[in-house]
CSV table of C-alpha atoms in Angstrom, one decimal:
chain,number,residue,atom,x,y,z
A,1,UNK,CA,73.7,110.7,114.8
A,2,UNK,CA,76.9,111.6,115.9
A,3,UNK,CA,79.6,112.1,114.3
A,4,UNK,CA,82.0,109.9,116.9
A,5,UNK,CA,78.9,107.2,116.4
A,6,UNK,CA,79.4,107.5,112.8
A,7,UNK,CA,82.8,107.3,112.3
A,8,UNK,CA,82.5,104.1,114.6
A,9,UNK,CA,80.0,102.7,112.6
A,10,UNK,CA,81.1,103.9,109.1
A,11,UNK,CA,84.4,101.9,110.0
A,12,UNK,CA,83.1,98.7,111.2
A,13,UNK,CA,81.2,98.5,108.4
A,14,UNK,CA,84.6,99.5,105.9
A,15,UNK,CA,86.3,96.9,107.9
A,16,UNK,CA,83.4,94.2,107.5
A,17,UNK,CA,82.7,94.3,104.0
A,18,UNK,CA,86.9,95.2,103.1
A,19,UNK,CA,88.5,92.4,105.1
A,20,UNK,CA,85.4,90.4,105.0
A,21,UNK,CA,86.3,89.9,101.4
A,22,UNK,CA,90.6,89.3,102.4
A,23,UNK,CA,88.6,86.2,104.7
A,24,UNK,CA,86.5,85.0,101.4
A,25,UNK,CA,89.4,84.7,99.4
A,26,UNK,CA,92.3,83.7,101.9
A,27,UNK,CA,90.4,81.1,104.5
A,28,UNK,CA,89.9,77.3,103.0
A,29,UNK,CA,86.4,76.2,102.0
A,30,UNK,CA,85.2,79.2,101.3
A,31,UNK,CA,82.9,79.9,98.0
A,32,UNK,CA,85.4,82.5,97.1
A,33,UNK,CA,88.8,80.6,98.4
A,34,UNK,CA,91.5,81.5,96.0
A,35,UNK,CA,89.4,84.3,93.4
A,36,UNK,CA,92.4,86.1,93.6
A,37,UNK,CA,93.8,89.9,94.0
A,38,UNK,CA,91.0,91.2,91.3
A,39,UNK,CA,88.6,90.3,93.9
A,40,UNK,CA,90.2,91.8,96.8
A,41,UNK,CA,90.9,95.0,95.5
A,42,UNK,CA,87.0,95.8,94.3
A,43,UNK,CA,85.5,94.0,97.3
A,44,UNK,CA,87.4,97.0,99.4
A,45,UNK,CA,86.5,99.6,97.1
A,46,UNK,CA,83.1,98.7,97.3
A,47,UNK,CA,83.8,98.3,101.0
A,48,UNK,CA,85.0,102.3,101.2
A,49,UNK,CA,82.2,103.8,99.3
A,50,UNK,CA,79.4,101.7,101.0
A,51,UNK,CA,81.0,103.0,104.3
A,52,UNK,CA,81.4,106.6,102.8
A,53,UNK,CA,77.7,106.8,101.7
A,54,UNK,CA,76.5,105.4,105.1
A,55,UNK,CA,78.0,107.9,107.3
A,56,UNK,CA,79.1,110.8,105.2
A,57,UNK,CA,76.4,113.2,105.9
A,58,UNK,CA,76.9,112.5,109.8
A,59,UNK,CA,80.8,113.2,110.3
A,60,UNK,CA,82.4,113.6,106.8
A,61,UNK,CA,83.1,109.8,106.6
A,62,UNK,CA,86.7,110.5,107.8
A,63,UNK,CA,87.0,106.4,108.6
A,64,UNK,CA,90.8,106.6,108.4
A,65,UNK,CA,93.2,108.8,111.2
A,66,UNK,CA,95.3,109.5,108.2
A,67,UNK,CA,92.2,111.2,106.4
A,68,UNK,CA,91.7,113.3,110.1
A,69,UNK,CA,95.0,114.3,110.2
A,70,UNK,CA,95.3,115.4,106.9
A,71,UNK,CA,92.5,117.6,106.7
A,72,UNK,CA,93.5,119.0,110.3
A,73,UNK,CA,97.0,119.8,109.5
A,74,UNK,CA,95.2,122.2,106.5
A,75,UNK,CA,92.6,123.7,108.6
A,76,UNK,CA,89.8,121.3,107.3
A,77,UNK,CA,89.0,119.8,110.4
A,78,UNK,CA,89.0,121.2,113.8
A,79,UNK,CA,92.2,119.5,115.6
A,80,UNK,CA,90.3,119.3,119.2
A,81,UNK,CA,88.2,116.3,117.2
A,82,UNK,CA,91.1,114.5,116.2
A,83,UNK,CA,91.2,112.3,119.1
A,84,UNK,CA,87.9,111.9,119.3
A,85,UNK,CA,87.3,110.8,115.6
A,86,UNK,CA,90.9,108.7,115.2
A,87,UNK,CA,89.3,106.8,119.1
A,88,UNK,CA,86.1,105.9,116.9
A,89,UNK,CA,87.5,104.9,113.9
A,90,UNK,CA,90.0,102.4,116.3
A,91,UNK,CA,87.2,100.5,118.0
A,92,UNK,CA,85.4,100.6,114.9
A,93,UNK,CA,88.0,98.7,113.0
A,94,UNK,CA,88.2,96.3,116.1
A,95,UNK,CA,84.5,95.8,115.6
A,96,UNK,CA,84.5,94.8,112.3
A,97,UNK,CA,87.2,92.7,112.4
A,98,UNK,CA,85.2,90.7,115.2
A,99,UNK,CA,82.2,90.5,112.7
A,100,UNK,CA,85.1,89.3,110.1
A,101,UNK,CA,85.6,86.5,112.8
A,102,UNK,CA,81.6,85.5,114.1
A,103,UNK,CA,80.6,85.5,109.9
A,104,UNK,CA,83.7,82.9,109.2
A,105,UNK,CA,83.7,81.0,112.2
A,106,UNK,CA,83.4,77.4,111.0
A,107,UNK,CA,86.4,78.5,108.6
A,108,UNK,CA,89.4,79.2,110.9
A,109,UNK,CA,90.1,75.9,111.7
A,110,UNK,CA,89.7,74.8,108.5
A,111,UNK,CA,92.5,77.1,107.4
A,112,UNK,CA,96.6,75.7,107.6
A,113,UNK,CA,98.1,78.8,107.2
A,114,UNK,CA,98.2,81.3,109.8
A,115,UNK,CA,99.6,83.7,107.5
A,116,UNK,CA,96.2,83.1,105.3
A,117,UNK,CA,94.6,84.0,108.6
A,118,UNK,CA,96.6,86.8,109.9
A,119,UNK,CA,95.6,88.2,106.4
A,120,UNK,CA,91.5,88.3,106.8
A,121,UNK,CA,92.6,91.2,109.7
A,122,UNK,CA,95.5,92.9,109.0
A,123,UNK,CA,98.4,93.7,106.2
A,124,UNK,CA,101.7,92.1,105.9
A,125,UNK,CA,104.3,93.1,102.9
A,126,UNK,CA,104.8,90.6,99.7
A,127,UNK,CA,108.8,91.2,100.4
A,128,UNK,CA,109.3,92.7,103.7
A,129,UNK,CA,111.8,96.0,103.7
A,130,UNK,CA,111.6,98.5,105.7
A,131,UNK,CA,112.3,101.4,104.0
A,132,UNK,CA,110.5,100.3,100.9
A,133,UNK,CA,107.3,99.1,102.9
A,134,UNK,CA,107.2,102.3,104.6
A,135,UNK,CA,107.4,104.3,101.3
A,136,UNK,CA,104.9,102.5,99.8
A,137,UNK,CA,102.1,102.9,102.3
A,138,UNK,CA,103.1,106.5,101.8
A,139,UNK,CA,102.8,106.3,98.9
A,140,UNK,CA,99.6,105.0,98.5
A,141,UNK,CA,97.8,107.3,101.1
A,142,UNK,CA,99.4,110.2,99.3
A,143,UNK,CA,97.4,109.3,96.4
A,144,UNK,CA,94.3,108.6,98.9
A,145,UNK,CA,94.7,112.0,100.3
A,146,UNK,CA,94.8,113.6,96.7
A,147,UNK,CA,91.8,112.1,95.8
A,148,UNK,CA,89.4,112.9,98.8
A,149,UNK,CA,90.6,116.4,98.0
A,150,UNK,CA,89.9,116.8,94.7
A,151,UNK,CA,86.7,115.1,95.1
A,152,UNK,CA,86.0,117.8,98.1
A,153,UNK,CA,87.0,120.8,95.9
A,154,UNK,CA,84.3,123.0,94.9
A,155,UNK,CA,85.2,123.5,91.5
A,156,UNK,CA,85.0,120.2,90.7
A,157,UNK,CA,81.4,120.3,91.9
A,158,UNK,CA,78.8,121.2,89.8
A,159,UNK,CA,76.6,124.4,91.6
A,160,UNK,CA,73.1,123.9,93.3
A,161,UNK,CA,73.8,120.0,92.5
A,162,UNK,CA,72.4,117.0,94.7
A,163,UNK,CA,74.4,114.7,91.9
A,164,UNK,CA,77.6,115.4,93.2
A,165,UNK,CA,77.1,114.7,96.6
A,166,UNK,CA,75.9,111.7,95.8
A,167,UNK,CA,78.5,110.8,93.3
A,168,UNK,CA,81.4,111.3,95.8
A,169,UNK,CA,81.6,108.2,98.1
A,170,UNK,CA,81.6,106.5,94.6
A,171,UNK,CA,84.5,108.2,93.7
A,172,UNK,CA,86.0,107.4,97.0
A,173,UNK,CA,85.7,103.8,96.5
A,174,UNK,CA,86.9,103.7,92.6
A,175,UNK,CA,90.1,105.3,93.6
A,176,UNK,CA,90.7,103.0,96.3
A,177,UNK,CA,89.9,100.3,93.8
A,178,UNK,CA,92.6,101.8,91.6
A,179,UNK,CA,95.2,102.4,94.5
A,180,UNK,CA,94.4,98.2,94.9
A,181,UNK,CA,95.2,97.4,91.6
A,182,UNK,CA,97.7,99.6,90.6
A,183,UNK,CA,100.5,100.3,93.8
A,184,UNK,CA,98.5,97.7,96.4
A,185,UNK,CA,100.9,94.9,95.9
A,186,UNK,CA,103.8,95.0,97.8
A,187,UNK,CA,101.9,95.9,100.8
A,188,UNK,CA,98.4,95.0,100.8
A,189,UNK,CA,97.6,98.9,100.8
A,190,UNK,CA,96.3,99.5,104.5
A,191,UNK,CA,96.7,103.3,103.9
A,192,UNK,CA,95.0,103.1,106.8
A,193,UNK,CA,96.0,103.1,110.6
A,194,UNK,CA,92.4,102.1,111.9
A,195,UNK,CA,92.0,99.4,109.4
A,196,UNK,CA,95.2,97.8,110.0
A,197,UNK,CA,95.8,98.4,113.5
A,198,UNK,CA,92.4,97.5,114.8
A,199,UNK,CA,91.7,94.5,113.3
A,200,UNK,CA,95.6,93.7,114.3
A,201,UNK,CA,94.5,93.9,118.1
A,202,UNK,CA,91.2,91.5,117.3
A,203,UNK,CA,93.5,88.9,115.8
A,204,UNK,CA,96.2,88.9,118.8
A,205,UNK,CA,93.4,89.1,121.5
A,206,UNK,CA,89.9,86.8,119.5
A,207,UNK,CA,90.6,82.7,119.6
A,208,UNK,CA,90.9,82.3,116.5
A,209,UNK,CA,92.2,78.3,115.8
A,210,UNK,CA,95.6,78.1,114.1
A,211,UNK,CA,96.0,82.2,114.0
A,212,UNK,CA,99.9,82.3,115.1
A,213,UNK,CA,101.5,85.7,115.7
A,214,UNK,CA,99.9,89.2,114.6
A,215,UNK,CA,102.8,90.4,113.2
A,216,UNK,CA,104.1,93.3,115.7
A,217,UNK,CA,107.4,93.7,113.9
A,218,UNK,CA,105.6,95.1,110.9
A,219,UNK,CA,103.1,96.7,112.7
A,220,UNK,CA,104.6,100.5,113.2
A,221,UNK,CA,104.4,100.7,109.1
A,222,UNK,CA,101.2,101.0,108.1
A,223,UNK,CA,100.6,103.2,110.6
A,224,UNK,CA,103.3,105.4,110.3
A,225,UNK,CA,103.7,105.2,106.5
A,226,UNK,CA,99.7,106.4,106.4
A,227,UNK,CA,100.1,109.6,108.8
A,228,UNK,CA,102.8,110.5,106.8
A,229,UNK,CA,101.2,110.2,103.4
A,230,UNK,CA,98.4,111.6,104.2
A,231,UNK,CA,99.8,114.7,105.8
A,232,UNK,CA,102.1,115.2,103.0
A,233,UNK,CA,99.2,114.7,100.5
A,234,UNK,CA,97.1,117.0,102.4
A,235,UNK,CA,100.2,119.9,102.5
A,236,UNK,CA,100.9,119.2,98.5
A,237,UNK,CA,97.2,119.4,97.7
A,238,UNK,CA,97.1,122.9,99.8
A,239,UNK,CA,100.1,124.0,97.9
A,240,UNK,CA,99.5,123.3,94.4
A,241,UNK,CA,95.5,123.6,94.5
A,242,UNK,CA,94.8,126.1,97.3
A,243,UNK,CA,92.1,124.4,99.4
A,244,UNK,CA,89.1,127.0,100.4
């Protein structure tokens, strides 16, 4: 496979399964309608490592632009990929979301609150502030950027081990699981440009009854706050733990 194809398909399915479970929660009539935060954060960590194990020996399961920037900016990953990957990963995310839409059709319309809605595709902050929404989301992919990292770094492996190759998208997905929990909540952790960006585009362009706007205004932060995170967690990592 390659590796373009699989970070396309690696992050429609991350976007499927992680904001397929934001739609179970938030949309009316659902099974899961009102399960709560708990539910959110491990249906998206489960949603990251299935991803991760899917794709990972095809293109490194980058499935985030902030992950591919990162690792470029410290000589992990070849820079003329970048746009190649960070293209993939975009329509990925708009593919997903789609699915999102076809799997809860009957339950749009059903749903009052276009906020509710807005939030099966894309993040919005519990208080908006610019400065402090930014800082969280780089926050948040700082400690995302740590973490693929350390789970990367070869003395953390054990030698001549299949067990720790297949222990890593795990890994991946209980740290996302804890970056829900534990910092998610004044943002709704996108830590993530293709994952909040992409689906963004489905909602303003699918017809989705009772959707209302898609949130431009807010739009630049978890896209900016992610690169930024992700490059300083990528630089700090390098610093403190040289990267081989």
């Amino acid at each position: 496979m390659s590796p373009y194809v699989a970070e396309f398909v690696g992050t429609m399915i991350l976007v499927l399964l992680g904001n397929g479970v934001c739609a179970n929660v938030n949309l009316s009539k659902t099974l899961g309608h009102n399960s709560g935060w708990i539910v959110i954060a491990t249906g998206w960590g489960l949603a990251v490592a299935f991803a991760v194990y899917l794709v990972n020996a095809h293109s490194g399961a980058h499935l985030n632009p902030a992950v591919t920037i990162g690792l470029a900016v410290i000589g992990k990953f070849a820079w003329s990929n970048v746009g190649g990957y960070v293209a993939a990963q975009m329509v990925g995310a708009i593919a997903g979301a789609t699915l999102v839409w076809l799997t809860y059709l009957p339950h749009w319309k059903a749903t009052e609150d276009p906020g509710n809605i807005r939030g099966c595709f894309c993040t919005a902050p519990a208080i908006p502030h610019t400065v402090g929404n930014l800082i969280t989301e780089t926050i948040g992919t700082f400690v995302l950027m740590l973490g693929v990292l350390a789970i990367l770094t070869p003395e953390n492996l054990i030698p001549n081990s299949g067990f720790d190759k297949g222990l890593a998208p795990a890994l991946v997905g209980l740290m996302v699981w804890s970056i829900g929990l534990s910092i998610g909540g004044p943002t709704g952790y996108a830590i993530n440009p293709a994952r909040d960006l992409g689906p963004r585009i489905a909602h303003a362009i699918l017809p989705i009854a009772g959707k209302g706007d898609s949130g431009w205004n807010y739009s630049w932060i978890p896209v900016i706050g992610p690169i930024i995170g992700g490059v300083i967690g990528a630089l700090f990592y390098q610093a403190v733990w040289p990267v081989s």
